[in-house]
Coordinates of C-alpha atoms and ligand atoms in Angstrom, one line a residue:
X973 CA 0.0 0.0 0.0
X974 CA 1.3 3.6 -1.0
X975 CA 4.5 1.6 -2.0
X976 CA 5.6 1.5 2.2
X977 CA 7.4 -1.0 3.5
X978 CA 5.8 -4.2 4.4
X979 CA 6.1 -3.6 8.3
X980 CA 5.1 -0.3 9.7
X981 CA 5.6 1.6 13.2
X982 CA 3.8 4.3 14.3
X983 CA 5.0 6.0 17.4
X984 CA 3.0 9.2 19.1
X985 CA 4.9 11.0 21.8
X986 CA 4.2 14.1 24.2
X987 CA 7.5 15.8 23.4
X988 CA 10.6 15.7 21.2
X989 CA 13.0 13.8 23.2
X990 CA 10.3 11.1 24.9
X991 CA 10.8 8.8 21.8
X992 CA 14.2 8.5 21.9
X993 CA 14.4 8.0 26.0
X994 CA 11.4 5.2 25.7
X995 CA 11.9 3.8 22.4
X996 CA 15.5 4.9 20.9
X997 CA 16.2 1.2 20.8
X998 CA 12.9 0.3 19.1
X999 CA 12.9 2.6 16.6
X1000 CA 16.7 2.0 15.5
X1001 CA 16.4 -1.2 15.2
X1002 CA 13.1 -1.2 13.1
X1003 CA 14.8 1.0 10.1
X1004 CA 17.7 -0.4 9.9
X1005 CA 15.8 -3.7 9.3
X1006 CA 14.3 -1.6 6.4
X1007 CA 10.1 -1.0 8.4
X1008 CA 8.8 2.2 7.9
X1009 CA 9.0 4.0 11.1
X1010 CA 7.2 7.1 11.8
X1011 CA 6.9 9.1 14.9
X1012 CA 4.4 11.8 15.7
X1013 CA 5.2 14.5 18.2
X1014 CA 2.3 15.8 19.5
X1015 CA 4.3 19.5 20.5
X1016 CA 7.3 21.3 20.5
X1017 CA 8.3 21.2 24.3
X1018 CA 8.3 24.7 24.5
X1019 CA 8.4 24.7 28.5
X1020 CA 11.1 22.4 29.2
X1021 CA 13.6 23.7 30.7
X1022 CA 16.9 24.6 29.5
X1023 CA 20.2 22.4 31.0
X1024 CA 23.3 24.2 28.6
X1025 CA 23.7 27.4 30.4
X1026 CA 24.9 29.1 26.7
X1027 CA 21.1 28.2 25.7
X1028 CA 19.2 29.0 28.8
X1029 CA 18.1 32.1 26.9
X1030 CA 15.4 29.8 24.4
X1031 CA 13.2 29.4 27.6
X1032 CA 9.7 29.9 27.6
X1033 CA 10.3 32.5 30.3
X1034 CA 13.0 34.4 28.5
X1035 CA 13.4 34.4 24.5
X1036 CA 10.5 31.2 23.9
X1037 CA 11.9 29.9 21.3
X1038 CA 13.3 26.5 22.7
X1039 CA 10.1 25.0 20.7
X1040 CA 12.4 25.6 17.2
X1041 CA 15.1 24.6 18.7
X1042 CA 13.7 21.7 19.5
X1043 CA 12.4 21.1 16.1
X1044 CA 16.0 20.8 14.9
X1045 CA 17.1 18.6 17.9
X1046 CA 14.9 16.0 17.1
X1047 CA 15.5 15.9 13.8
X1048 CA 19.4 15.3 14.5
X1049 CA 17.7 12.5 16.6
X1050 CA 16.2 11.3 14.3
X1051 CA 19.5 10.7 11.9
X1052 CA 20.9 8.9 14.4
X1053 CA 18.5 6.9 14.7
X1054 CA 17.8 6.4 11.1
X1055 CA 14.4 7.5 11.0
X1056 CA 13.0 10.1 8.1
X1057 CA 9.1 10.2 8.7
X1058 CA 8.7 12.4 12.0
X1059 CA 5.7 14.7 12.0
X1060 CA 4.6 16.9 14.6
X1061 CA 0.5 16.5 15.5
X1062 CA -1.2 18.8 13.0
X1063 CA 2.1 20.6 11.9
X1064 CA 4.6 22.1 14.2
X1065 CA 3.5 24.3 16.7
X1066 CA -0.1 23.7 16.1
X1067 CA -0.2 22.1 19.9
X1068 CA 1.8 23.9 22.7
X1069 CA 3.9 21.9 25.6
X1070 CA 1.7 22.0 28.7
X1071 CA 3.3 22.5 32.2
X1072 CA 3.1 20.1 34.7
X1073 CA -0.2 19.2 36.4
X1074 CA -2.1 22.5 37.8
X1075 CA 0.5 24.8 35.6
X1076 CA -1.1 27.9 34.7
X1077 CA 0.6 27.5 31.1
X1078 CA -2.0 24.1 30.9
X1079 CA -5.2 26.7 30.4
X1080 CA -3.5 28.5 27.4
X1081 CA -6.1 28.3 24.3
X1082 CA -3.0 26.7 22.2
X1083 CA -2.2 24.3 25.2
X1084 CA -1.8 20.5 24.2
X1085 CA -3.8 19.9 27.1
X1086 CA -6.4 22.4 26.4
X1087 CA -7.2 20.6 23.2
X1088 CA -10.1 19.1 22.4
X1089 CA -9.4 15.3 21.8
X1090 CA -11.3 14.5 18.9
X1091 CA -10.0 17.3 16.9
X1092 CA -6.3 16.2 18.0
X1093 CA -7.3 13.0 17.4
X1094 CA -8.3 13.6 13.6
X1095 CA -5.0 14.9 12.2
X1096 CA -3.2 11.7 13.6
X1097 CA -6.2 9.6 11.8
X1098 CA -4.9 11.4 8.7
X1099 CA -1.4 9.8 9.2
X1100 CA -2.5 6.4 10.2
X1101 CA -4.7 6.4 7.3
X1102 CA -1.8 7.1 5.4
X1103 CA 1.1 5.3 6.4
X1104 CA -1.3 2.2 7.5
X1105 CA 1.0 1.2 10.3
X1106 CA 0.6 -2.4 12.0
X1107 CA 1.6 -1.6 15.1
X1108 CA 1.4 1.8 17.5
X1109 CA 3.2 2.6 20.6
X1110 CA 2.4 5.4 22.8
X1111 CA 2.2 5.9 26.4
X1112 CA -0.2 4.1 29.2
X1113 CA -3.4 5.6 30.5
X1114 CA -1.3 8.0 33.4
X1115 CA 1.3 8.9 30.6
X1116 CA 3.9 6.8 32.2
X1117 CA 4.1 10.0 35.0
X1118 CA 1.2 11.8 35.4
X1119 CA 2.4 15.0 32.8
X1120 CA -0.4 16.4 31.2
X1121 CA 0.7 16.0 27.7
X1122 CA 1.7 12.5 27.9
X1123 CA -1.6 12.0 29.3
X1124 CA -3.2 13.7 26.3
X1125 CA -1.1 12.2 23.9
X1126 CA -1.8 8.6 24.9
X1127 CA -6.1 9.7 24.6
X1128 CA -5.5 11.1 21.2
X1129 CA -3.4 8.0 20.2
X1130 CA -6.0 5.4 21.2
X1131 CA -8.6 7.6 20.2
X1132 CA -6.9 8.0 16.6
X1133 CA -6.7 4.4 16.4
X1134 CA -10.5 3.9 17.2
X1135 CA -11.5 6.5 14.8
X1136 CA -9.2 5.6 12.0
X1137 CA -11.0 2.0 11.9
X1138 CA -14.3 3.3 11.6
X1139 CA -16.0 3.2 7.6
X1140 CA -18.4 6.3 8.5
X1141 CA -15.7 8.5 10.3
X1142 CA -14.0 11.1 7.5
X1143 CA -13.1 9.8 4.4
X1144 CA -11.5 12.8 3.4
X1145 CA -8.9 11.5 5.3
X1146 CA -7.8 8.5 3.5
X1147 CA -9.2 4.9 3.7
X1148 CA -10.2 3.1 6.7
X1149 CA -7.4 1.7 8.7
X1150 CA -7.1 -0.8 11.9
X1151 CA -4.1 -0.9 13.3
X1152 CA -3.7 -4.3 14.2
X1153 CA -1.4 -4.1 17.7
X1154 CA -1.1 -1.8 20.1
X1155 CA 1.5 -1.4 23.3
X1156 CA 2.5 0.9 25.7
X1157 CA 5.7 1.8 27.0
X1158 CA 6.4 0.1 29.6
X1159 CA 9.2 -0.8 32.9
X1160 CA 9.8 -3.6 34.7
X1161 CA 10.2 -3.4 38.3
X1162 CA 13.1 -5.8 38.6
X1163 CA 15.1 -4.2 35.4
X1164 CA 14.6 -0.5 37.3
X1165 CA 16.2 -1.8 40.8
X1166 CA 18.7 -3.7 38.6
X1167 CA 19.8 -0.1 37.1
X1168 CA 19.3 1.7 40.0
X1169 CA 21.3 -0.8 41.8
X1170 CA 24.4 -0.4 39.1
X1171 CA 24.0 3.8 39.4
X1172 CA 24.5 3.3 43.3
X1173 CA 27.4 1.1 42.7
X1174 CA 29.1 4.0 40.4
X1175 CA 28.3 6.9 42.4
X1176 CA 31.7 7.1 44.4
X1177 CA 33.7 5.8 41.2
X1178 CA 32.5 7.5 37.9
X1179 CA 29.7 10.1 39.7
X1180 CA 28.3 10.7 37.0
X1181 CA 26.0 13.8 38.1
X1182 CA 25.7 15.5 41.3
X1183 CA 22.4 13.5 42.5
X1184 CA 20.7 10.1 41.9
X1185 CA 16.9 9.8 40.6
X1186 CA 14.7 7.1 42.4
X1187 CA 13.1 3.9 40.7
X1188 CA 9.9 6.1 41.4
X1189 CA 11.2 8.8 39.3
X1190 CA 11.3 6.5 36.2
X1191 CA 8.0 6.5 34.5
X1192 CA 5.7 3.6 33.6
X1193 CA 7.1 1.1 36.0
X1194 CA 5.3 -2.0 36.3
X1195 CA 5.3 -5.3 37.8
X1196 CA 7.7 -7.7 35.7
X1197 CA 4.3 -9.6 34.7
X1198 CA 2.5 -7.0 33.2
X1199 CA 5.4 -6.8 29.9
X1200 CA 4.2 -8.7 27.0
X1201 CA 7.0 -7.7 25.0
X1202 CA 11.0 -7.0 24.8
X1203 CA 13.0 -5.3 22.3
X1204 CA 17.1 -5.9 22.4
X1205 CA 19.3 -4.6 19.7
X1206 CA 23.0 -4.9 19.4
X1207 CA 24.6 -2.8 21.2
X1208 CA 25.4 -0.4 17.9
X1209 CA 22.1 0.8 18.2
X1210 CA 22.4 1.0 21.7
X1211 CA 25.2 3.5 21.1
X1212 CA 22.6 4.7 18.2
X1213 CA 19.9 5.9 21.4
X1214 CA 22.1 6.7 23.6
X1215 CA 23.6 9.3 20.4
X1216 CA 19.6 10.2 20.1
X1217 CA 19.1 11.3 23.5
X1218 CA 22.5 13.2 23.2
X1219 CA 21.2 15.2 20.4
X1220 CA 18.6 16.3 22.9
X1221 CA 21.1 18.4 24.6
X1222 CA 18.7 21.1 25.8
X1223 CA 17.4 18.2 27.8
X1224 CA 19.2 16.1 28.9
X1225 CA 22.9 14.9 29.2
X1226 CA 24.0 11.1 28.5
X1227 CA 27.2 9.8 30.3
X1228 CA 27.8 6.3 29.8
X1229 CA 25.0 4.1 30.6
X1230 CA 23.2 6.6 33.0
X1231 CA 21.7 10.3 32.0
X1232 CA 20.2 13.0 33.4
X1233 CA 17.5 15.0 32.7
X1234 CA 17.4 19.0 34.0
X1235 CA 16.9 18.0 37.4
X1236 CA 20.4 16.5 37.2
X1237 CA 19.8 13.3 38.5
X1238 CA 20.9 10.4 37.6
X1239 CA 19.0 7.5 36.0
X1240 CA 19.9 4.2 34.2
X1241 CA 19.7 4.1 30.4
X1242 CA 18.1 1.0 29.6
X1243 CA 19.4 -1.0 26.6
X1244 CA 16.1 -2.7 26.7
X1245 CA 13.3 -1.7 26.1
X1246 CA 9.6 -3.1 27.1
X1247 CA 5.8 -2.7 26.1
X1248 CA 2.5 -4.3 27.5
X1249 CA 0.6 -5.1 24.9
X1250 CA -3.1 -3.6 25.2
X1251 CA -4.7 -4.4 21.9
X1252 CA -4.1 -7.1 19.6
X1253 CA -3.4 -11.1 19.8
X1254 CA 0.0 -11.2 21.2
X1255 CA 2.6 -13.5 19.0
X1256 CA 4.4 -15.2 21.3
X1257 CA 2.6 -18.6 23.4
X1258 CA 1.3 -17.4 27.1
X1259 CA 3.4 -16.3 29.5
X1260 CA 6.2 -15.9 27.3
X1261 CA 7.5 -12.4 25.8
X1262 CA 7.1 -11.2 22.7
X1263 CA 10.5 -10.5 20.6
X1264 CA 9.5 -8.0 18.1
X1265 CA 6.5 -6.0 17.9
X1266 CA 5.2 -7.2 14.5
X1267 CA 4.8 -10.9 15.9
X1268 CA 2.0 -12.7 14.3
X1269 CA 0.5 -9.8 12.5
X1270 CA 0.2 -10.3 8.4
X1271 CA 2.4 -7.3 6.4
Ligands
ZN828 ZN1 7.6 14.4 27.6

C-alpha cells in the first residue's frame, strides 16, 4: 500500500525527546531492518527547561523559542536513529507543551492539554490512514508520569486508532485503517532496581551527576508480569539511542549508561526496552515475551 514497507511503526509521543528516551532502541532497530517508522510529536516542548547554560536564553520564560530549537534537535535524533518520517500533531506548533499538572501555562487556548481530543485526534487519523501502520506505541493511561501531555497524547493515540478503523468516520482522510497491535511503554520493576542498583554502585567511582533519581522517578514502572514484550538490539544501536538522547542536549545529558534530565539526577539508560501489549493477539505462546513488535501480525 502507498508503496511502504511491508512492516510499519507508528509512534506518538508528548514531546521531542520522549521517543528517543522510551523507544530509541525500538525505533533504530526497526529502520535499519528496512520497516517504515514514523513518529508523531504531539508538541514542540516549549516549556522544558533549559540544562546548557549558553542556551538558557530559548526558555519559555526568556526568548521562547526552545520549541524551534527543539524542532532541529529531534530531527538530528532522528538521523541517528535512522528515522526520516517524524511529523509533529497537526504541523509544528499547532499544539503547545503543557506545564506540569495544575501549571497555569496548561489553560493556554493553544495548550496540548487544552485541546479538544477528537480534533487532536483527527490529524493523527490522517497519518494512520496514510502510512497504515501495523503496530502503534504510545504511552499508558497516566502517561507513564502523570504529565499532562503525555496524558493527552496517549487519549489522542487510542482515540486515533479507534477512529481511523471506523468506515463512516471522515473519508476525506484516506481509507479506513485498523491498526492491528497496540502497546504501551512500559518498565519492569526488577530491570529498574537492577539499574538503580548499578547507578548506586558507580556513584563514588564514575559520579556521574551531582544527584541520583529514584526507581519512582522513572516512569511507567510495572510489575515484571504486566510486559508482554521485549526489544534488544546490538549494542550499535544502543550506542545509536544513547547518540539520540544526546542530540537532545537542551534536555538532557548522556554519560555512559546513565543520564540526566534538567533535574540532574541520575538514571539508568536501559538497553532494553519493554511494552504491555493492550490491543491485539500477542505472538508469542502465554506467559512468554514477545520478541518484536510485528509478531504474528500479516504485512
Ligand atoms: Zn515528555
Amino acid at each position: 500500500m502507498n508503496g511502504l514497507p511491508a512492516r510499519r511503526l507508528l509512534l506518538v509521543h508528548a514531546h521531542p525527546d520522549d521517543e528517543s528516551i522510551n523507544n530509541g532502541v525500538t525505533m533504530a532497530k526497526y529502520a535499519a531492518q528496512g520497516a517504515h517508522v514514523t513518529l508523531v510529536t504531539c508538541t514542540l516542548g516549549e516549556e522544558g527547561e533549559v540544562i546548557p547554560p549558553g542556551l538558557a536564553h530559548l526558555a519559555a520564560d526568556r526568548d521562547d523559542s526552545l520549541g524551534t530549537h527543539r524542532v532541529g534537535e529531534l530531527a538530528a535524533a532522528m538521523a541517528e536513529l535512522g528515522v526520516t518520517d517524524h511529523r509533529f500533531l497537526g504541523g509544528a506548533g499547532r499544539y503547545r507543551d503543557s506545564g506540569m499538572m495544575g501549571a497555569p501555562q496548561n489553560r493556554r487556548p493553544e495548550a496540548f492539554w487544552s485541546a479538544d481530543v477528537d480534533e487532536a485526534a483527527a490529524f493523527l487519523v490522517e497519518v494512520i490512514r496514510e502510512v497504515r501502520p501495523q503496530v502503534l506505541v504510545t504511552y499508558d493511561p497516566h502517561g507513564g508520569y502523570g504529565h499532562p501531555d503525555h496524558i493527552q497524547a496517549h487519549r489522542v493515540a487510542m482515540r486515533a486508532a479507534e477512529l481511523a478503523a471506523e468506515t463512516a468516520y471522515r473519508r476525506d482522510l484516506g481509507e479506513p485503517h485498523a491498526i492491528g497491535k497496540i502497546y504501551w511503554n512500559r518498565v519492569p520493576r526488577s530491570v529498574v532496581e537492577e539499574g538503580f542498583a548499578k547507578l548506586r554502585a558507580a556513584v563514588g567511582i564514575e559520579a556521574p551527576f551531582p544527584g541520583m533519581a529514584s526507581p519512582e522517578d522513572v516512569p511507567g514502572v510495572v510489575p515484571d508480569e504486566t510486559i508482554t514484550a521485549e526489544i534488544e538490539a546490538p549494542e550499535e544501536l544502543v550506542a545509536a539511542k544513547a547518540a539520540a538522547m544526546r542530540a537532545h542536549a537542551t534536555q538532557i545529558a548522556v554519560d555512559g549508561p546513565f543520564f540526566a534530565l534538567s533535574n540532574d539526577l541520575a538514571q539508568p539508560l536501559f538497553a532494553c526496552e519493554y511494552y504491555e501489549l493492550v490491543a491485539g493477539r500477542p505472538g508469542a505462546p502465554a506467559g512468554e515475551r514477545e520478541r518484536d513488535l510485528f509478531a504474528g501480525v500479516a504485512a
